[in-house]
Amino acid sequence: MQCKQATQLLSLRQERPLNRREKFSLQFHLMLCKGCRNFAAQVDSLRAISRGYAKGQPPSSDESESK
Ligand SMILES: [Zn+2]
């Protein structure tokens, strides 16, 4: 499996449960690939954020203030 497929499965996982084979190959890839592990963590936290988003404010990513 390549990173592209792994990331696709990670996104897909948000919409439906993966079947056994998909899960297995995804886990195998995550074991070997740090990049996709990071991506997996991001997907999870993004999901958590968007769930609690209704009451929250948008993240302040405004860095235009420099002297
Ligand atoms: Zn990867």
JSON list of N, CA and C and ligand atoms in Angstrom, two decimals:
[
{"chain": "A", "resi": 1, "resn": "MET", "atom": "N", "xyz": [0.84, -1.21, 0.00]},
{"chain": "A", "resi": 1, "resn": "MET", "atom": "CA", "xyz": [0.00, 0.00, 0.00]},
{"chain": "A", "resi": 1, "resn": "MET", "atom": "C", "xyz": [0.86, 1.25, 0.00]},
{"chain": "A", "resi": 2, "resn": "GLN", "atom": "N", "xyz": [0.41, 2.24, -0.69]},
{"chain": "A", "resi": 2, "resn": "GLN", "atom": "CA", "xyz": [1.15, 3.50, -0.73]},
{"chain": "A", "resi": 2, "resn": "GLN", "atom": "C", "xyz": [0.46, 4.54, 0.14]},
{"chain": "A", "resi": 3, "resn": "CYS", "atom": "N", "xyz": [1.19, 5.62, 0.39]},
{"chain": "A", "resi": 3, "resn": "CYS", "atom": "CA", "xyz": [0.67, 6.67, 1.26]},
{"chain": "A", "resi": 3, "resn": "CYS", "atom": "C", "xyz": [-0.68, 7.20, 0.75]},
{"chain": "A", "resi": 4, "resn": "LYS", "atom": "N", "xyz": [-0.79, 7.32, -0.55]},
{"chain": "A", "resi": 4, "resn": "LYS", "atom": "CA", "xyz": [-2.02, 7.86, -1.11]},
{"chain": "A", "resi": 4, "resn": "LYS", "atom": "C", "xyz": [-3.22, 7.00, -0.72]},
{"chain": "A", "resi": 5, "resn": "GLN", "atom": "N", "xyz": [-3.04, 5.71, -0.87]},
{"chain": "A", "resi": 5, "resn": "GLN", "atom": "CA", "xyz": [-4.13, 4.80, -0.51]},
{"chain": "A", "resi": 5, "resn": "GLN", "atom": "C", "xyz": [-4.40, 4.83, 0.99]},
{"chain": "A", "resi": 6, "resn": "ALA", "atom": "N", "xyz": [-3.32, 4.91, 1.76]},
{"chain": "A", "resi": 6, "resn": "ALA", "atom": "CA", "xyz": [-3.47, 4.94, 3.21]},
{"chain": "A", "resi": 6, "resn": "ALA", "atom": "C", "xyz": [-4.28, 6.16, 3.63]},
{"chain": "A", "resi": 7, "resn": "THR", "atom": "N", "xyz": [-3.96, 7.31, 3.06]},
{"chain": "A", "resi": 7, "resn": "THR", "atom": "CA", "xyz": [-4.69, 8.52, 3.45]},
{"chain": "A", "resi": 7, "resn": "THR", "atom": "C", "xyz": [-6.14, 8.44, 2.99]},
{"chain": "A", "resi": 8, "resn": "GLN", "atom": "N", "xyz": [-6.34, 7.81, 1.84]},
{"chain": "A", "resi": 8, "resn": "GLN", "atom": "CA", "xyz": [-7.73, 7.64, 1.39]},
{"chain": "A", "resi": 8, "resn": "GLN", "atom": "C", "xyz": [-8.52, 6.78, 2.37]},
{"chain": "A", "resi": 9, "resn": "LEU", "atom": "N", "xyz": [-7.89, 5.72, 2.82]},
{"chain": "A", "resi": 9, "resn": "LEU", "atom": "CA", "xyz": [-8.58, 4.86, 3.79]},
{"chain": "A", "resi": 9, "resn": "LEU", "atom": "C", "xyz": [-8.84, 5.61, 5.09]},
{"chain": "A", "resi": 10, "resn": "LEU", "atom": "N", "xyz": [-7.89, 6.44, 5.47]},
{"chain": "A", "resi": 10, "resn": "LEU", "atom": "CA", "xyz": [-8.09, 7.19, 6.71]},
{"chain": "A", "resi": 10, "resn": "LEU", "atom": "C", "xyz": [-9.28, 8.14, 6.61]},
{"chain": "A", "resi": 11, "resn": "SER", "atom": "N", "xyz": [-9.44, 8.73, 5.45]},
{"chain": "A", "resi": 11, "resn": "SER", "atom": "CA", "xyz": [-10.60, 9.61, 5.26]},
{"chain": "A", "resi": 11, "resn": "SER", "atom": "C", "xyz": [-11.88, 8.79, 5.19]},
{"chain": "A", "resi": 12, "resn": "LEU", "atom": "N", "xyz": [-11.78, 7.69, 4.49]},
{"chain": "A", "resi": 12, "resn": "LEU", "atom": "CA", "xyz": [-12.93, 6.82, 4.33]},
{"chain": "A", "resi": 12, "resn": "LEU", "atom": "C", "xyz": [-13.42, 6.31, 5.68]},
{"chain": "A", "resi": 13, "resn": "ARG", "atom": "N", "xyz": [-12.47, 6.09, 6.56]},
{"chain": "A", "resi": 13, "resn": "ARG", "atom": "CA", "xyz": [-12.79, 5.55, 7.87]},
{"chain": "A", "resi": 13, "resn": "ARG", "atom": "C", "xyz": [-13.73, 6.47, 8.65]},
{"chain": "A", "resi": 14, "resn": "GLN", "atom": "N", "xyz": [-13.72, 7.76, 8.29]},
{"chain": "A", "resi": 14, "resn": "GLN", "atom": "CA", "xyz": [-14.62, 8.69, 8.97]},
{"chain": "A", "resi": 14, "resn": "GLN", "atom": "C", "xyz": [-16.06, 8.48, 8.51]},
{"chain": "A", "resi": 15, "resn": "GLU", "atom": "N", "xyz": [-16.20, 7.88, 7.34]},
{"chain": "A", "resi": 15, "resn": "GLU", "atom": "CA", "xyz": [-17.55, 7.77, 6.78]},
{"chain": "A", "resi": 15, "resn": "GLU", "atom": "C", "xyz": [-18.17, 6.40, 6.97]},
{"chain": "A", "resi": 16, "resn": "ARG", "atom": "N", "xyz": [-17.33, 5.40, 6.92]},
{"chain": "A", "resi": 16, "resn": "ARG", "atom": "CA", "xyz": [-17.84, 4.05, 7.12]},
{"chain": "A", "resi": 16, "resn": "ARG", "atom": "C", "xyz": [-16.76, 3.17, 7.71]},
{"chain": "A", "resi": 17, "resn": "PRO", "atom": "N", "xyz": [-17.14, 2.13, 8.43]},
{"chain": "A", "resi": 17, "resn": "PRO", "atom": "CA", "xyz": [-16.14, 1.23, 8.99]},
{"chain": "A", "resi": 17, "resn": "PRO", "atom": "C", "xyz": [-15.39, 0.51, 7.87]},
{"chain": "A", "resi": 18, "resn": "LEU", "atom": "N", "xyz": [-14.11, 0.34, 8.05]},
{"chain": "A", "resi": 18, "resn": "LEU", "atom": "CA", "xyz": [-13.33, -0.36, 7.03]},
{"chain": "A", "resi": 18, "resn": "LEU", "atom": "C", "xyz": [-13.54, -1.87, 7.18]},
{"chain": "A", "resi": 19, "resn": "ASN", "atom": "N", "xyz": [-13.44, -2.55, 6.07]},
{"chain": "A", "resi": 19, "resn": "ASN", "atom": "CA", "xyz": [-13.51, -4.00, 6.18]},
{"chain": "A", "resi": 19, "resn": "ASN", "atom": "C", "xyz": [-12.17, -4.56, 6.68]},
{"chain": "A", "resi": 20, "resn": "ARG", "atom": "N", "xyz": [-12.17, -5.82, 6.97]},
{"chain": "A", "resi": 20, "resn": "ARG", "atom": "CA", "xyz": [-11.02, -6.40, 7.64]},
{"chain": "A", "resi": 20, "resn": "ARG", "atom": "C", "xyz": [-9.74, -6.22, 6.83]},
{"chain": "A", "resi": 21, "resn": "ARG", "atom": "N", "xyz": [-9.87, -6.40, 5.55]},
{"chain": "A", "resi": 21, "resn": "ARG", "atom": "CA", "xyz": [-8.68, -6.30, 4.71]},
{"chain": "A", "resi": 21, "resn": "ARG", "atom": "C", "xyz": [-8.15, -4.87, 4.66]},
{"chain": "A", "resi": 22, "resn": "GLU", "atom": "N", "xyz": [-9.07, -3.93, 4.54]},
{"chain": "A", "resi": 22, "resn": "GLU", "atom": "CA", "xyz": [-8.65, -2.52, 4.51]},
{"chain": "A", "resi": 22, "resn": "GLU", "atom": "C", "xyz": [-7.98, -2.13, 5.82]},
{"chain": "A", "resi": 23, "resn": "LYS", "atom": "N", "xyz": [-8.60, -2.55, 6.90]},
{"chain": "A", "resi": 23, "resn": "LYS", "atom": "CA", "xyz": [-8.03, -2.26, 8.22]},
{"chain": "A", "resi": 23, "resn": "LYS", "atom": "C", "xyz": [-6.63, -2.81, 8.34]},
{"chain": "A", "resi": 24, "resn": "PHE", "atom": "N", "xyz": [-6.48, -4.06, 7.92]},
{"chain": "A", "resi": 24, "resn": "PHE", "atom": "CA", "xyz": [-5.20, -4.72, 8.06]},
{"chain": "A", "resi": 24, "resn": "PHE", "atom": "C", "xyz": [-4.13, -3.99, 7.26]},
{"chain": "A", "resi": 25, "resn": "SER", "atom": "N", "xyz": [-4.43, -3.69, 6.01]},
{"chain": "A", "resi": 25, "resn": "SER", "atom": "CA", "xyz": [-3.39, -3.06, 5.20]},
{"chain": "A", "resi": 25, "resn": "SER", "atom": "C", "xyz": [-3.10, -1.65, 5.69]},
{"chain": "A", "resi": 26, "resn": "LEU", "atom": "N", "xyz": [-4.14, -0.98, 6.20]},
{"chain": "A", "resi": 26, "resn": "LEU", "atom": "CA", "xyz": [-3.92, 0.36, 6.74]},
{"chain": "A", "resi": 26, "resn": "LEU", "atom": "C", "xyz": [-3.02, 0.30, 7.98]},
{"chain": "A", "resi": 27, "resn": "GLN", "atom": "N", "xyz": [-3.33, -0.61, 8.87]},
{"chain": "A", "resi": 27, "resn": "GLN", "atom": "CA", "xyz": [-2.52, -0.71, 10.09]},
{"chain": "A", "resi": 27, "resn": "GLN", "atom": "C", "xyz": [-1.09, -1.08, 9.76]},
{"chain": "A", "resi": 28, "resn": "PHE", "atom": "N", "xyz": [-0.95, -1.94, 8.79]},
{"chain": "A", "resi": 28, "resn": "PHE", "atom": "CA", "xyz": [0.39, -2.35, 8.39]},
{"chain": "A", "resi": 28, "resn": "PHE", "atom": "C", "xyz": [1.17, -1.15, 7.86]},
{"chain": "A", "resi": 29, "resn": "HIS", "atom": "N", "xyz": [0.50, -0.37, 7.05]},
{"chain": "A", "resi": 29, "resn": "HIS", "atom": "CA", "xyz": [1.17, 0.81, 6.51]},
{"chain": "A", "resi": 29, "resn": "HIS", "atom": "C", "xyz": [1.51, 1.81, 7.62]},
{"chain": "A", "resi": 30, "resn": "LEU", "atom": "N", "xyz": [0.59, 1.99, 8.54]},
{"chain": "A", "resi": 30, "resn": "LEU", "atom": "CA", "xyz": [0.83, 2.96, 9.62]},
{"chain": "A", "resi": 30, "resn": "LEU", "atom": "C", "xyz": [2.01, 2.53, 10.48]},
{"chain": "A", "resi": 31, "resn": "MET", "atom": "N", "xyz": [2.20, 1.23, 10.60]},
{"chain": "A", "resi": 31, "resn": "MET", "atom": "CA", "xyz": [3.32, 0.72, 11.37]},
{"chain": "A", "resi": 31, "resn": "MET", "atom": "C", "xyz": [4.64, 1.16, 10.76]},
{"chain": "A", "resi": 32, "resn": "LEU", "atom": "N", "xyz": [4.65, 1.22, 9.43]},
{"chain": "A", "resi": 32, "resn": "LEU", "atom": "CA", "xyz": [5.90, 1.49, 8.73]},
{"chain": "A", "resi": 32, "resn": "LEU", "atom": "C", "xyz": [6.10, 2.97, 8.42]},
{"chain": "A", "resi": 33, "resn": "CYS", "atom": "N", "xyz": [5.01, 3.71, 8.41]},
{"chain": "A", "resi": 33, "resn": "CYS", "atom": "CA", "xyz": [5.08, 5.05, 7.84]},
{"chain": "A", "resi": 33, "resn": "CYS", "atom": "C", "xyz": [4.70, 6.11, 8.86]},
{"chain": "A", "resi": 34, "resn": "LYS", "atom": "N", "xyz": [5.68, 6.86, 9.26]},
{"chain": "A", "resi": 34, "resn": "LYS", "atom": "CA", "xyz": [5.45, 7.87, 10.28]},
{"chain": "A", "resi": 34, "resn": "LYS", "atom": "C", "xyz": [4.56, 8.99, 9.74]},
{"chain": "A", "resi": 35, "resn": "GLY", "atom": "N", "xyz": [4.76, 9.34, 8.50]},
{"chain": "A", "resi": 35, "resn": "GLY", "atom": "CA", "xyz": [3.98, 10.41, 7.89]},
{"chain": "A", "resi": 35, "resn": "GLY", "atom": "C", "xyz": [2.49, 10.13, 7.98]},
{"chain": "A", "resi": 36, "resn": "CYS", "atom": "N", "xyz": [2.13, 8.91, 7.66]},
{"chain": "A", "resi": 36, "resn": "CYS", "atom": "CA", "xyz": [0.71, 8.57, 7.69]},
{"chain": "A", "resi": 36, "resn": "CYS", "atom": "C", "xyz": [0.19, 8.41, 9.11]},
{"chain": "A", "resi": 37, "resn": "ARG", "atom": "N", "xyz": [1.06, 8.05, 10.02]},
{"chain": "A", "resi": 37, "resn": "ARG", "atom": "CA", "xyz": [0.64, 8.04, 11.43]},
{"chain": "A", "resi": 37, "resn": "ARG", "atom": "C", "xyz": [0.27, 9.46, 11.86]},
{"chain": "A", "resi": 38, "resn": "ASN", "atom": "N", "xyz": [1.11, 10.40, 11.48]},
{"chain": "A", "resi": 38, "resn": "ASN", "atom": "CA", "xyz": [0.79, 11.80, 11.79]},
{"chain": "A", "resi": 38, "resn": "ASN", "atom": "C", "xyz": [-0.52, 12.22, 11.15]},
{"chain": "A", "resi": 39, "resn": "PHE", "atom": "N", "xyz": [-0.70, 11.81, 9.91]},
{"chain": "A", "resi": 39, "resn": "PHE", "atom": "CA", "xyz": [-1.93, 12.16, 9.22]},
{"chain": "A", "resi": 39, "resn": "PHE", "atom": "C", "xyz": [-3.14, 11.58, 9.95]},
{"chain": "A", "resi": 40, "resn": "ALA", "atom": "N", "xyz": [-2.99, 10.35, 10.39]},
{"chain": "A", "resi": 40, "resn": "ALA", "atom": "CA", "xyz": [-4.08, 9.69, 11.11]},
{"chain": "A", "resi": 40, "resn": "ALA", "atom": "C", "xyz": [-4.43, 10.47, 12.38]},
{"chain": "A", "resi": 41, "resn": "ALA", "atom": "N", "xyz": [-3.40, 10.92, 13.09]},
{"chain": "A", "resi": 41, "resn": "ALA", "atom": "CA", "xyz": [-3.65, 11.70, 14.30]},
{"chain": "A", "resi": 41, "resn": "ALA", "atom": "C", "xyz": [-4.35, 13.01, 13.97]},
{"chain": "A", "resi": 42, "resn": "GLN", "atom": "N", "xyz": [-3.94, 13.61, 12.86]},
{"chain": "A", "resi": 42, "resn": "GLN", "atom": "CA", "xyz": [-4.58, 14.87, 12.45]},
{"chain": "A", "resi": 42, "resn": "GLN", "atom": "C", "xyz": [-6.04, 14.68, 12.13]},
{"chain": "A", "resi": 43, "resn": "VAL", "atom": "N", "xyz": [-6.32, 13.62, 11.37]},
{"chain": "A", "resi": 43, "resn": "VAL", "atom": "CA", "xyz": [-7.70, 13.35, 10.99]},
{"chain": "A", "resi": 43, "resn": "VAL", "atom": "C", "xyz": [-8.56, 13.18, 12.24]},
{"chain": "A", "resi": 44, "resn": "ASP", "atom": "N", "xyz": [-8.02, 12.45, 13.20]},
{"chain": "A", "resi": 44, "resn": "ASP", "atom": "CA", "xyz": [-8.78, 12.24, 14.43]},
{"chain": "A", "resi": 44, "resn": "ASP", "atom": "C", "xyz": [-9.04, 13.54, 15.16]},
{"chain": "A", "resi": 45, "resn": "SER", "atom": "N", "xyz": [-8.01, 14.39, 15.27]},
{"chain": "A", "resi": 45, "resn": "SER", "atom": "CA", "xyz": [-8.20, 15.61, 16.04]},
{"chain": "A", "resi": 45, "resn": "SER", "atom": "C", "xyz": [-9.07, 16.60, 15.27]},
{"chain": "A", "resi": 46, "resn": "LEU", "atom": "N", "xyz": [-8.94, 16.60, 13.96]},
{"chain": "A", "resi": 46, "resn": "LEU", "atom": "CA", "xyz": [-9.82, 17.46, 13.16]},
{"chain": "A", "resi": 46, "resn": "LEU", "atom": "C", "xyz": [-11.27, 17.08, 13.37]},
{"chain": "A", "resi": 47, "resn": "ARG", "atom": "N", "xyz": [-11.48, 15.79, 13.43]},
{"chain": "A", "resi": 47, "resn": "ARG", "atom": "CA", "xyz": [-12.84, 15.31, 13.63]},
{"chain": "A", "resi": 47, "resn": "ARG", "atom": "C", "xyz": [-13.36, 15.77, 14.99]},
{"chain": "A", "resi": 48, "resn": "ALA", "atom": "N", "xyz": [-12.51, 15.65, 15.98]},
{"chain": "A", "resi": 48, "resn": "ALA", "atom": "CA", "xyz": [-12.91, 16.08, 17.32]},
{"chain": "A", "resi": 48, "resn": "ALA", "atom": "C", "xyz": [-13.21, 17.57, 17.33]},
{"chain": "A", "resi": 49, "resn": "ILE", "atom": "N", "xyz": [-12.36, 18.34, 16.64]},
{"chain": "A", "resi": 49, "resn": "ILE", "atom": "CA", "xyz": [-12.56, 19.79, 16.59]},
{"chain": "A", "resi": 49, "resn": "ILE", "atom": "C", "xyz": [-13.88, 20.13, 15.90]},
{"chain": "A", "resi": 50, "resn": "SER", "atom": "N", "xyz": [-14.11, 19.51, 14.75]},
{"chain": "A", "resi": 50, "resn": "SER", "atom": "CA", "xyz": [-15.30, 19.89, 13.99]},
{"chain": "A", "resi": 50, "resn": "SER", "atom": "C", "xyz": [-16.57, 19.46, 14.73]},
{"chain": "A", "resi": 51, "resn": "ARG", "atom": "N", "xyz": [-16.43, 18.46, 15.59]},
{"chain": "A", "resi": 51, "resn": "ARG", "atom": "CA", "xyz": [-17.59, 18.08, 16.39]},
{"chain": "A", "resi": 51, "resn": "ARG", "atom": "C", "xyz": [-17.92, 19.13, 17.43]},
{"chain": "A", "resi": 52, "resn": "GLY", "atom": "N", "xyz": [-16.88, 19.69, 18.05]},
{"chain": "A", "resi": 52, "resn": "GLY", "atom": "CA", "xyz": [-17.12, 20.66, 19.10]},
{"chain": "A", "resi": 52, "resn": "GLY", "atom": "C", "xyz": [-17.13, 22.07, 18.54]},
{"chain": "A", "resi": 53, "resn": "TYR", "atom": "N", "xyz": [-17.27, 22.18, 17.25]},
{"chain": "A", "resi": 53, "resn": "TYR", "atom": "CA", "xyz": [-17.08, 23.47, 16.61]},
{"chain": "A", "resi": 53, "resn": "TYR", "atom": "C", "xyz": [-18.26, 24.40, 16.79]},
{"chain": "A", "resi": 54, "resn": "ALA", "atom": "N", "xyz": [-19.44, 23.84, 16.94]},
{"chain": "A", "resi": 54, "resn": "ALA", "atom": "CA", "xyz": [-20.66, 24.64, 16.96]},
{"chain": "A", "resi": 54, "resn": "ALA", "atom": "C", "xyz": [-20.57, 25.78, 17.97]},
{"chain": "A", "resi": 55, "resn": "LYS", "atom": "N", "xyz": [-19.95, 25.51, 19.13]},
{"chain": "A", "resi": 55, "resn": "LYS", "atom": "CA", "xyz": [-19.91, 26.53, 20.16]},
{"chain": "A", "resi": 55, "resn": "LYS", "atom": "C", "xyz": [-18.60, 27.32, 20.16]},
{"chain": "A", "resi": 56, "resn": "GLY", "atom": "N", "xyz": [-17.62, 26.83, 19.42]},
{"chain": "A", "resi": 56, "resn": "GLY", "atom": "CA", "xyz": [-16.30, 27.42, 19.47]},
{"chain": "A", "resi": 56, "resn": "GLY", "atom": "C", "xyz": [-16.12, 28.59, 18.53]},
{"chain": "A", "resi": 57, "resn": "GLN", "atom": "N", "xyz": [-14.99, 29.26, 18.64]},
{"chain": "A", "resi": 57, "resn": "GLN", "atom": "CA", "xyz": [-14.67, 30.31, 17.70]},
{"chain": "A", "resi": 57, "resn": "GLN", "atom": "C", "xyz": [-13.73, 29.74, 16.65]},
{"chain": "A", "resi": 58, "resn": "PRO", "atom": "N", "xyz": [-13.61, 30.41, 15.54]},
{"chain": "A", "resi": 58, "resn": "PRO", "atom": "CA", "xyz": [-12.63, 29.97, 14.55]},
{"chain": "A", "resi": 58, "resn": "PRO", "atom": "C", "xyz": [-11.23, 30.11, 15.11]},
{"chain": "A", "resi": 59, "resn": "PRO", "atom": "N", "xyz": [-10.33, 29.24, 14.74]},
{"chain": "A", "resi": 59, "resn": "PRO", "atom": "CA", "xyz": [-8.95, 29.34, 15.23]},
{"chain": "A", "resi": 59, "resn": "PRO", "atom": "C", "xyz": [-8.30, 30.62, 14.73]},
{"chain": "A", "resi": 60, "resn": "SER", "atom": "N", "xyz": [-7.57, 31.26, 15.61]},
{"chain": "A", "resi": 60, "resn": "SER", "atom": "CA", "xyz": [-6.96, 32.53, 15.22]},
{"chain": "A", "resi": 60, "resn": "SER", "atom": "C", "xyz": [-5.60, 32.26, 14.61]},
{"chain": "A", "resi": 61, "resn": "SER", "atom": "N", "xyz": [-5.55, 32.33, 13.31]},
{"chain": "A", "resi": 61, "resn": "SER", "atom": "CA", "xyz": [-4.28, 32.10, 12.62]},
{"chain": "A", "resi": 61, "resn": "SER", "atom": "C", "xyz": [-3.81, 33.39, 11.96]},
{"chain": "A", "resi": 62, "resn": "ASP", "atom": "N", "xyz": [-4.07, 34.46, 12.64]},
{"chain": "A", "resi": 62, "resn": "ASP", "atom": "CA", "xyz": [-3.73, 35.76, 12.08]},
{"chain": "A", "resi": 62, "resn": "ASP", "atom": "C", "xyz": [-2.37, 36.21, 12.58]},
{"chain": "A", "resi": 63, "resn": "GLU", "atom": "N", "xyz": [-1.40, 36.15, 11.70]},
{"chain": "A", "resi": 63, "resn": "GLU", "atom": "CA", "xyz": [-0.05, 36.51, 12.10]},
{"chain": "A", "resi": 63, "resn": "GLU", "atom": "C", "xyz": [0.45, 37.71, 11.32]},
{"chain": "A", "resi": 64, "resn": "SER", "atom": "N", "xyz": [-0.48, 38.58, 10.95]},
{"chain": "A", "resi": 64, "resn": "SER", "atom": "CA", "xyz": [-0.07, 39.72, 10.14]},
{"chain": "A", "resi": 64, "resn": "SER", "atom": "C", "xyz": [0.42, 40.87, 11.00]},
{"chain": "A", "resi": 65, "resn": "GLU", "atom": "N", "xyz": [0.46, 40.63, 12.30]},
{"chain": "A", "resi": 65, "resn": "GLU", "atom": "CA", "xyz": [0.84, 41.71, 13.19]},
{"chain": "A", "resi": 65, "resn": "GLU", "atom": "C", "xyz": [2.32, 41.62, 13.58]},
{"chain": "A", "resi": 66, "resn": "SER", "atom": "N", "xyz": [3.16, 42.25, 12.79]},
{"chain": "A", "resi": 66, "resn": "SER", "atom": "CA", "xyz": [4.58, 42.26, 13.12]},
{"chain": "A", "resi": 66, "resn": "SER", "atom": "C", "xyz": [5.12, 43.65, 12.93]},
{"chain": "A", "resi": 67, "resn": "LYS", "atom": "N", "xyz": [5.28, 44.38, 14.00]},
{"chain": "A", "resi": 67, "resn": "LYS", "atom": "CA", "xyz": [5.78, 45.75, 14.04]},
{"chain": "A", "resi": 67, "resn": "LYS", "atom": "C", "xyz": [5.36, 46.59, 12.82]},
{"chain": "B", "resi": 1, "resn": "ZN", "atom": "ZN", "xyz": [2.46, 6.51, 4.36]}
]
